[in-house]
Coordinates of N, CA and C in Angstrom, one line a residue:
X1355 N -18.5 -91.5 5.9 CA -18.4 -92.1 7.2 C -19.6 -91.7 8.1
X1356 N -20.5 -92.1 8.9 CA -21.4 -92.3 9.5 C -21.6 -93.0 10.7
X1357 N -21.2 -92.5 11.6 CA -21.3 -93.6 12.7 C -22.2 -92.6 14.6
X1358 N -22.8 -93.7 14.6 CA -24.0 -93.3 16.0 C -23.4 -94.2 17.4
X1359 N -23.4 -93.0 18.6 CA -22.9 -93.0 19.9 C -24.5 -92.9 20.7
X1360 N -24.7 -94.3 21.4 CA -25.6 -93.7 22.4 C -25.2 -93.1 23.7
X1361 N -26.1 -92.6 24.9 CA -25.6 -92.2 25.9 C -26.3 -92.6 26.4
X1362 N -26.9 -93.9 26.9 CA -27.8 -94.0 27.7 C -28.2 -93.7 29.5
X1363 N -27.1 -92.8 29.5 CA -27.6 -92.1 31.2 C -27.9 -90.8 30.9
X1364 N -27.5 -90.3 29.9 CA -27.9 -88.8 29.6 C -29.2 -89.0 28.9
X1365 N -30.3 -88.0 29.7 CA -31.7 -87.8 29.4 C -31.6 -86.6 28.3
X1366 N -32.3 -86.9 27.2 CA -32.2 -86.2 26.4 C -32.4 -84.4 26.2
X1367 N -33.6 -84.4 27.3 CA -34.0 -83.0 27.6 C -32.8 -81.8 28.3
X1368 N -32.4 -83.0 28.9 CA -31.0 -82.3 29.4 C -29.6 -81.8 28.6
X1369 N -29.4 -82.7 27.7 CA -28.7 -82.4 26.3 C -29.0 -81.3 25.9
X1370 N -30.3 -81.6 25.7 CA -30.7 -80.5 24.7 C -30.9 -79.1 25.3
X1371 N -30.8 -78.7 26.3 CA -30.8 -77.6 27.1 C -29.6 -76.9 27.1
X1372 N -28.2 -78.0 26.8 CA -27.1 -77.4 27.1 C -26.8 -77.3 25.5
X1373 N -27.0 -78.1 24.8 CA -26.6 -78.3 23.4 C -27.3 -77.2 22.4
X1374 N -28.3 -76.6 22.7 CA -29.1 -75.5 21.7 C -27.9 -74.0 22.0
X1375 N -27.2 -74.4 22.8 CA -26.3 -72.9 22.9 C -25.5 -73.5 22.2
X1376 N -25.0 -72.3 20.8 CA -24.2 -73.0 20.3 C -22.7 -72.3 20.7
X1377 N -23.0 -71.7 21.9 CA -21.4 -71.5 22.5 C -20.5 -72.3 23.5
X1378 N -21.2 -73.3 24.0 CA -21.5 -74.5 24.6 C -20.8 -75.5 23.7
X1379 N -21.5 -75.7 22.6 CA -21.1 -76.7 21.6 C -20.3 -76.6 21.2
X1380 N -19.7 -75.5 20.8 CA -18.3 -75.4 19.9 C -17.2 -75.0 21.3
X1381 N -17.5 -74.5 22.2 CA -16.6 -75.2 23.5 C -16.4 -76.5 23.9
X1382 N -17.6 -77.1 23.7 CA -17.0 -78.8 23.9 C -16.7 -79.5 23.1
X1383 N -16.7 -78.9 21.8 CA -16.1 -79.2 20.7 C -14.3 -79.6 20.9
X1384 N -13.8 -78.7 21.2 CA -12.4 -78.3 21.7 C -11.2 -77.7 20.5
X1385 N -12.0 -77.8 19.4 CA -10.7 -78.2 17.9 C -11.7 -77.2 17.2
X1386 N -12.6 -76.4 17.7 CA -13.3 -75.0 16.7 C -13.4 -73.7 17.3
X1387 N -12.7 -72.7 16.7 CA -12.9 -71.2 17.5 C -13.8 -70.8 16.7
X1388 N -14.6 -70.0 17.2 CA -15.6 -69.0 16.8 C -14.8 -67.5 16.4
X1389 N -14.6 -67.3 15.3 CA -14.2 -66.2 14.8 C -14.9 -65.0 13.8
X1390 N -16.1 -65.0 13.6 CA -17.3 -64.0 13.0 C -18.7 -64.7 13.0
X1391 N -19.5 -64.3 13.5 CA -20.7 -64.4 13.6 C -21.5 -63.1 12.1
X1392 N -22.6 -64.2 11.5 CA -23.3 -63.6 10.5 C -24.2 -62.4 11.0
X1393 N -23.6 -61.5 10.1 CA -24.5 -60.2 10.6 C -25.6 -60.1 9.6
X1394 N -26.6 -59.8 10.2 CA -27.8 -60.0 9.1 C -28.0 -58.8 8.4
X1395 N -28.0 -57.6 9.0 CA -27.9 -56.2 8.6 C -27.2 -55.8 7.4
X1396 N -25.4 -56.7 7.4 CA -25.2 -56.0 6.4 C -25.0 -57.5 5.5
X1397 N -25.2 -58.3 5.8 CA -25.6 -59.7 4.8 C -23.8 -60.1 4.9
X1398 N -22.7 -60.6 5.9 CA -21.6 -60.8 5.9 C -21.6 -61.5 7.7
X1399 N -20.1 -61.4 7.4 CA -19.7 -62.1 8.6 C -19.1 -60.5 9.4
X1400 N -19.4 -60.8 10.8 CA -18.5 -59.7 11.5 C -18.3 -60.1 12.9
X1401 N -17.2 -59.9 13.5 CA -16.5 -59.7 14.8 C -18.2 -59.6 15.8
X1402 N -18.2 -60.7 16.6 CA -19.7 -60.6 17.8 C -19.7 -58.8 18.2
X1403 N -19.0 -58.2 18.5 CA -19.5 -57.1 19.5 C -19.4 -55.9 18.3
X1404 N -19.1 -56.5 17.0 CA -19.6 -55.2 15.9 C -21.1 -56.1 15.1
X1405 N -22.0 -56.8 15.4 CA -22.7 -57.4 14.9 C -23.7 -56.5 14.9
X1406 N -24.4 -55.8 14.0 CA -25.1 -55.1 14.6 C -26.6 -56.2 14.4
X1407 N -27.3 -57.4 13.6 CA -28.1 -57.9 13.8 C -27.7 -59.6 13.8
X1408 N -27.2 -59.7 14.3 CA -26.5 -61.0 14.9 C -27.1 -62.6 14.5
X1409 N -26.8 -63.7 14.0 CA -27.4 -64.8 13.7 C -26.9 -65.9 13.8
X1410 N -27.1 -66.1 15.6 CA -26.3 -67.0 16.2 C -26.5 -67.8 15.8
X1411 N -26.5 -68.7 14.7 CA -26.5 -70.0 13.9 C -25.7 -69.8 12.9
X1412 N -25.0 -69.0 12.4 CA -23.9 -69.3 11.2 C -22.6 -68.7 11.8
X1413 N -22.1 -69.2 11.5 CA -20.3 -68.9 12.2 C -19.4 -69.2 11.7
X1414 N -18.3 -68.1 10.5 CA -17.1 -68.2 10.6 C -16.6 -68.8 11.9
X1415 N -15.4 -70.0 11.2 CA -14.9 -70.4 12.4 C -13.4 -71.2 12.0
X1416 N -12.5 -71.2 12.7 CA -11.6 -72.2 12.6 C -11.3 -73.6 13.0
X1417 N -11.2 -74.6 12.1 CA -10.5 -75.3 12.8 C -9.2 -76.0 13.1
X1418 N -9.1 -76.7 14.2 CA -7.7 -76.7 15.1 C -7.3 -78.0 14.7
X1419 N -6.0 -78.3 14.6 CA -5.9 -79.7 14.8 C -4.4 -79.9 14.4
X1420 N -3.8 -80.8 14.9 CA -2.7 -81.1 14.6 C -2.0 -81.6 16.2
X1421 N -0.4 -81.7 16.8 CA -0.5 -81.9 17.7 C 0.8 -80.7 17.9
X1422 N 0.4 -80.2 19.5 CA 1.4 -79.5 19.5 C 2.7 -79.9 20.6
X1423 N 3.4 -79.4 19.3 CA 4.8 -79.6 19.9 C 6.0 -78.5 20.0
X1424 N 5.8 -77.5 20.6 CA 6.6 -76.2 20.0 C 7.9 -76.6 20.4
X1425 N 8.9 -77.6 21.2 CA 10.4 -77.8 20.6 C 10.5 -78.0 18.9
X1426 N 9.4 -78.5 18.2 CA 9.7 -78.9 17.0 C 9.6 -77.7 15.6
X1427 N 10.6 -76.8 15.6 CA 10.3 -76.0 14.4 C 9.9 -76.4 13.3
X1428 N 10.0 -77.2 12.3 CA 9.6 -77.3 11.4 C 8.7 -78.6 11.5
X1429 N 7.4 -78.2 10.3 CA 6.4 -79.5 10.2 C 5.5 -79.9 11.8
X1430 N 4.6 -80.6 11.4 CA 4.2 -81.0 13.0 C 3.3 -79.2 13.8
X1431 N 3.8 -79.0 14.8 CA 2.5 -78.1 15.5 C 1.3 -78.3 15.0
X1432 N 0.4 -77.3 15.5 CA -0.8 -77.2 15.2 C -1.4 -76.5 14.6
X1433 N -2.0 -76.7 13.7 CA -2.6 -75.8 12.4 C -4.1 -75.5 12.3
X1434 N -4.8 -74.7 11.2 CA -6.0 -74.2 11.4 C -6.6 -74.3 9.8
X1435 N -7.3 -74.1 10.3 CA -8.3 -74.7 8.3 C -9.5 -73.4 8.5
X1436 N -9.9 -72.7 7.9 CA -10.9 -71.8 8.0 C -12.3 -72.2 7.6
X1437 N -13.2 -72.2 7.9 CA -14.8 -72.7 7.3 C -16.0 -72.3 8.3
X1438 N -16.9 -72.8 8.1 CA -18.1 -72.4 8.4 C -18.8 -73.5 9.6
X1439 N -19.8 -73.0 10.8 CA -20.2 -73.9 11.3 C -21.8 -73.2 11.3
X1440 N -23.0 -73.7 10.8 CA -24.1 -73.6 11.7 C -25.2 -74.8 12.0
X1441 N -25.9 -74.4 13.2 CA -27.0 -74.7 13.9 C -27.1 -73.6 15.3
X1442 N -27.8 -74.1 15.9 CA -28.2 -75.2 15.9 C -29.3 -75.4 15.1
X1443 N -29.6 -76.2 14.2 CA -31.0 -76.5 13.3 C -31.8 -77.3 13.9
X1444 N -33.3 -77.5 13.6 CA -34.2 -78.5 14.0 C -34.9 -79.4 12.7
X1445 N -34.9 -80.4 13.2 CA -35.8 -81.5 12.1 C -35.6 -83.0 12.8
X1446 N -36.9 -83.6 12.1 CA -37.3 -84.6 12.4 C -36.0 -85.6 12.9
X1447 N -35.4 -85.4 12.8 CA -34.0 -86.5 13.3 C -33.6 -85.9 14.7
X1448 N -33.8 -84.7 15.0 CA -33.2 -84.1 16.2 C -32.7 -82.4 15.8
X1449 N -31.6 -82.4 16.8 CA -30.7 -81.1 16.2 C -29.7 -81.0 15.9
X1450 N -29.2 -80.5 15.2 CA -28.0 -80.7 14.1 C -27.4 -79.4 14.0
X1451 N -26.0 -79.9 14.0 CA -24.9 -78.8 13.7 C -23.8 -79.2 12.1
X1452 N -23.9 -78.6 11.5 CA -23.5 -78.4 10.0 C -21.7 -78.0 10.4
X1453 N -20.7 -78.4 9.5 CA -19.3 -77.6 9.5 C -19.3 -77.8 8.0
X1454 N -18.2 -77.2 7.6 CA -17.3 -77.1 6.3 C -16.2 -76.3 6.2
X1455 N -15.5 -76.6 5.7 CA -14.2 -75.9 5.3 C -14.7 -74.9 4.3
X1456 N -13.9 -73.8 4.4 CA -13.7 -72.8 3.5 C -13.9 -73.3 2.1
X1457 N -12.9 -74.2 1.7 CA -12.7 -74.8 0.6 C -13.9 -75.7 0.2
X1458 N -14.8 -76.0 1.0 CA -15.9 -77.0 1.0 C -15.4 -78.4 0.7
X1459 N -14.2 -79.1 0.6 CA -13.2 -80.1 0.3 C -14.0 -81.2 1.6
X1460 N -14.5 -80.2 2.5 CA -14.5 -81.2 3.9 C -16.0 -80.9 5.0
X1461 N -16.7 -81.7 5.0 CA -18.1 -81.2 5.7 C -18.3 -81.9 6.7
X1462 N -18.9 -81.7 7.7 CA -19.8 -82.4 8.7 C -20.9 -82.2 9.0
X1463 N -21.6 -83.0 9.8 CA -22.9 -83.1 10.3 C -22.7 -83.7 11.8
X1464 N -23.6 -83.2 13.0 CA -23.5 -83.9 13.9 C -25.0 -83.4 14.7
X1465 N -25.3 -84.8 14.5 CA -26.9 -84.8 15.1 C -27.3 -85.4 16.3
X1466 N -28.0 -84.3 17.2 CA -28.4 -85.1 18.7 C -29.9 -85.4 18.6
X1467 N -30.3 -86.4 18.8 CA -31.5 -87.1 18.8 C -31.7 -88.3 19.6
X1468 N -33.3 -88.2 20.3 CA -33.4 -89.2 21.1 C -33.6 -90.6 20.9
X1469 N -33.0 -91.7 21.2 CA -33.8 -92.7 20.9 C -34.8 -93.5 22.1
X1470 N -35.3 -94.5 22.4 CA -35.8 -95.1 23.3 C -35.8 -94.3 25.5
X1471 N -36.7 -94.1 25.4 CA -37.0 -93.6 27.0 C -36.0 -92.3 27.1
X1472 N -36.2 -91.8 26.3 CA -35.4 -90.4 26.2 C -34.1 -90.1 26.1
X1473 N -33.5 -91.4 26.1 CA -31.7 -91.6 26.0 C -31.4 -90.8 24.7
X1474 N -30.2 -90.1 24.8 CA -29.7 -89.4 23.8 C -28.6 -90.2 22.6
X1475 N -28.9 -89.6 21.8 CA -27.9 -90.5 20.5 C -27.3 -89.1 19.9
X1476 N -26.1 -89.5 19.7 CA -25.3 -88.8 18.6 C -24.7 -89.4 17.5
X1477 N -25.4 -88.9 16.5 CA -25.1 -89.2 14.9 C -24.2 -88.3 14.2
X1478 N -23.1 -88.8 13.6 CA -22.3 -87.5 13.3 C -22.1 -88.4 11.3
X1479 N -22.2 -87.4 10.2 CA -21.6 -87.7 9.2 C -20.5 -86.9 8.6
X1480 N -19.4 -87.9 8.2 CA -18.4 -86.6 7.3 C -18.5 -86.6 6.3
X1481 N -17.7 -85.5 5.6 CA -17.9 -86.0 4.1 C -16.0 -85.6 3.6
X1482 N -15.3 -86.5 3.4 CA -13.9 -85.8 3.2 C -13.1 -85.7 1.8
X1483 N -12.8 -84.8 1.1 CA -12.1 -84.6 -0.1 C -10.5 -85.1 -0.1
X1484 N -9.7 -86.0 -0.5 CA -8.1 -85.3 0.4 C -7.8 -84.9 -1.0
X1485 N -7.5 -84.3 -0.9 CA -6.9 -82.7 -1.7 C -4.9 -82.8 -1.3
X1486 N -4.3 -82.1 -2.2 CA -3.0 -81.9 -1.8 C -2.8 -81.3 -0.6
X1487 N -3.3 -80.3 -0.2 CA -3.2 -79.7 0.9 C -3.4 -80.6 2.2
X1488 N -4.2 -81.5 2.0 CA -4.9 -82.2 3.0 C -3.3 -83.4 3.5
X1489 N -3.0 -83.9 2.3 CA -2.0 -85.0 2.3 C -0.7 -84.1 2.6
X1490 N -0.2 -82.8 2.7 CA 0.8 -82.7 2.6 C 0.8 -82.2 4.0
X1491 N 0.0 -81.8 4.4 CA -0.5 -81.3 5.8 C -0.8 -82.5 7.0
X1492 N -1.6 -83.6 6.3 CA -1.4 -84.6 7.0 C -2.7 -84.4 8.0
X1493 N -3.5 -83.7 7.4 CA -5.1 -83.5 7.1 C -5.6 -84.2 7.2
X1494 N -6.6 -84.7 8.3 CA -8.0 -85.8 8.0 C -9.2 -85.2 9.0
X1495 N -9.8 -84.7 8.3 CA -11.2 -84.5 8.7 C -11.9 -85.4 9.1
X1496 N -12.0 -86.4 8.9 CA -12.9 -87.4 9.2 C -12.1 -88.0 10.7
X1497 N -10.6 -87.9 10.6 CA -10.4 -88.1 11.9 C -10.3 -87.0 13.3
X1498 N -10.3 -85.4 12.9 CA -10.7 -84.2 13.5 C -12.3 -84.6 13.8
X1499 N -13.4 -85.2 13.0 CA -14.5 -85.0 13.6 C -14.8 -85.9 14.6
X1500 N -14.7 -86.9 14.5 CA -14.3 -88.3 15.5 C -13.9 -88.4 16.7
X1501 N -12.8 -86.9 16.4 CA -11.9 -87.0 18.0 C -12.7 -85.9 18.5
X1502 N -13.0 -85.0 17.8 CA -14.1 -84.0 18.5 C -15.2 -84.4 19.2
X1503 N -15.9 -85.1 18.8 CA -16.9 -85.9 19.0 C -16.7 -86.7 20.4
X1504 N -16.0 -88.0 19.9 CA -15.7 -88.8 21.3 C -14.8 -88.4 22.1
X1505 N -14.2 -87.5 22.1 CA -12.9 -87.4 23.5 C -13.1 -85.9 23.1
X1506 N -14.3 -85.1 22.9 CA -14.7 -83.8 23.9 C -15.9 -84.1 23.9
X1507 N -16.8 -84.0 22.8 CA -18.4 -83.9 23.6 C -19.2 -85.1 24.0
X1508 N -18.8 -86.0 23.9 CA -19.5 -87.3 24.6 C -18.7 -87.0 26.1
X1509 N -17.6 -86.8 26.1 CA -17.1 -86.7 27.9 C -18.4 -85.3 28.3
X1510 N -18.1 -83.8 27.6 CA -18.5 -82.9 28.0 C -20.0 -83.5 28.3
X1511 N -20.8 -84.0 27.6 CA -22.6 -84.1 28.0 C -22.6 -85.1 29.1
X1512 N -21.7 -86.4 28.9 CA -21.8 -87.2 29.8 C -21.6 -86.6 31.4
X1513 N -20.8 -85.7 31.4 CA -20.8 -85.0 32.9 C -22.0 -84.2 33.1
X1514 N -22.7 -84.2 32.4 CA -24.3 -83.5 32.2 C -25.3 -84.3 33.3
X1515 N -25.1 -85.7 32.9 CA -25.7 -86.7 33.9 C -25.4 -87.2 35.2
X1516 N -24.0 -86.2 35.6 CA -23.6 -86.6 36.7 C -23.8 -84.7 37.8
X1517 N -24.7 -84.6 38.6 CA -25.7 -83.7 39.1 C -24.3 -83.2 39.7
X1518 N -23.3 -83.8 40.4 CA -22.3 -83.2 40.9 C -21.4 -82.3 40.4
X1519 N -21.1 -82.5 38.7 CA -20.7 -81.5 37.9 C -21.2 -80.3 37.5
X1520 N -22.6 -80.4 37.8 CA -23.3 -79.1 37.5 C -23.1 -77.9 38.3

């Protein structure tokens, strides 16, 4: 699945100013925690404030999803899937943030790039496995990236363009 969101009030330079922090991005993400950052030192993942050479572009991370309902004990709440997020990366298309599940069953891509008079585009691809886990869980990655995407970070940047929320 592949699908491109323009923003045509959001200037791109401005995106990209907020968007290269990738603590920013996975906040307006809304559905990913940051849980280990790659320590280069000892070649693994570790806790940010035991990092001793830190590589803010790869990140253990979780993701969130499900809906929550805590009257409902069994089935339903909200659940977590464990995997990996980095960027921010650079290349000819723009800049791009990578995910995957632990299991690698499930991946994304989501690329910010300009098109015409500096307007920003967001290009996002998934890639989704459904696995047992996925169907019995009631699992869709492709629909986690989608909602991530349009109903947090196209609102979050779009308020980028509006000087009053700054």
């Amino acid at each position: 699945m592949i699908e491109n969101i323009d923003l045509p009030s959001l200037n791109y330079k401005i995106a990209l100013s907020y968007i290269t922090n990738p603590f920013f991005f996975v906040g307006s993400l809304g559905h990913v925690g940051i849980l280990r950052v790659y320590d280069v030192d000892v070649q693994d993942y570790a806790i940010p404030s035991e990092a001793k050479t830190p590589d803010y572009t790869k990140f253990h991370v979780a993701y969130i999803f499900g809906k929550s309902r805590p009257w409902i004990k069994l089935g339903g709440g909200v659940k977590t899937k464990e995997g990996f997020l980095n960027g921010p990366s650079y290349s000819a298309l723009g800049l791009s943030y990578k995910g995957k599940t632990l299991d690698e069953d499930n991946g994304f891509e989501i690329i910010l790039s300009t098109g015409n008079n500096e307007r920003t585009r967001i290009v996002f691809n998934v890639n989704e496995k459904l696995g047992v886990w996925n169907r019995l869980n009631g699992f869709s990655f492709s629909d986690l990236v989608e909602h991530m995407v349009n109903a947090h970070l196209v609102p979050a940047l779009e308020r980028l363009s509006d000087t009053r929320s700054l």
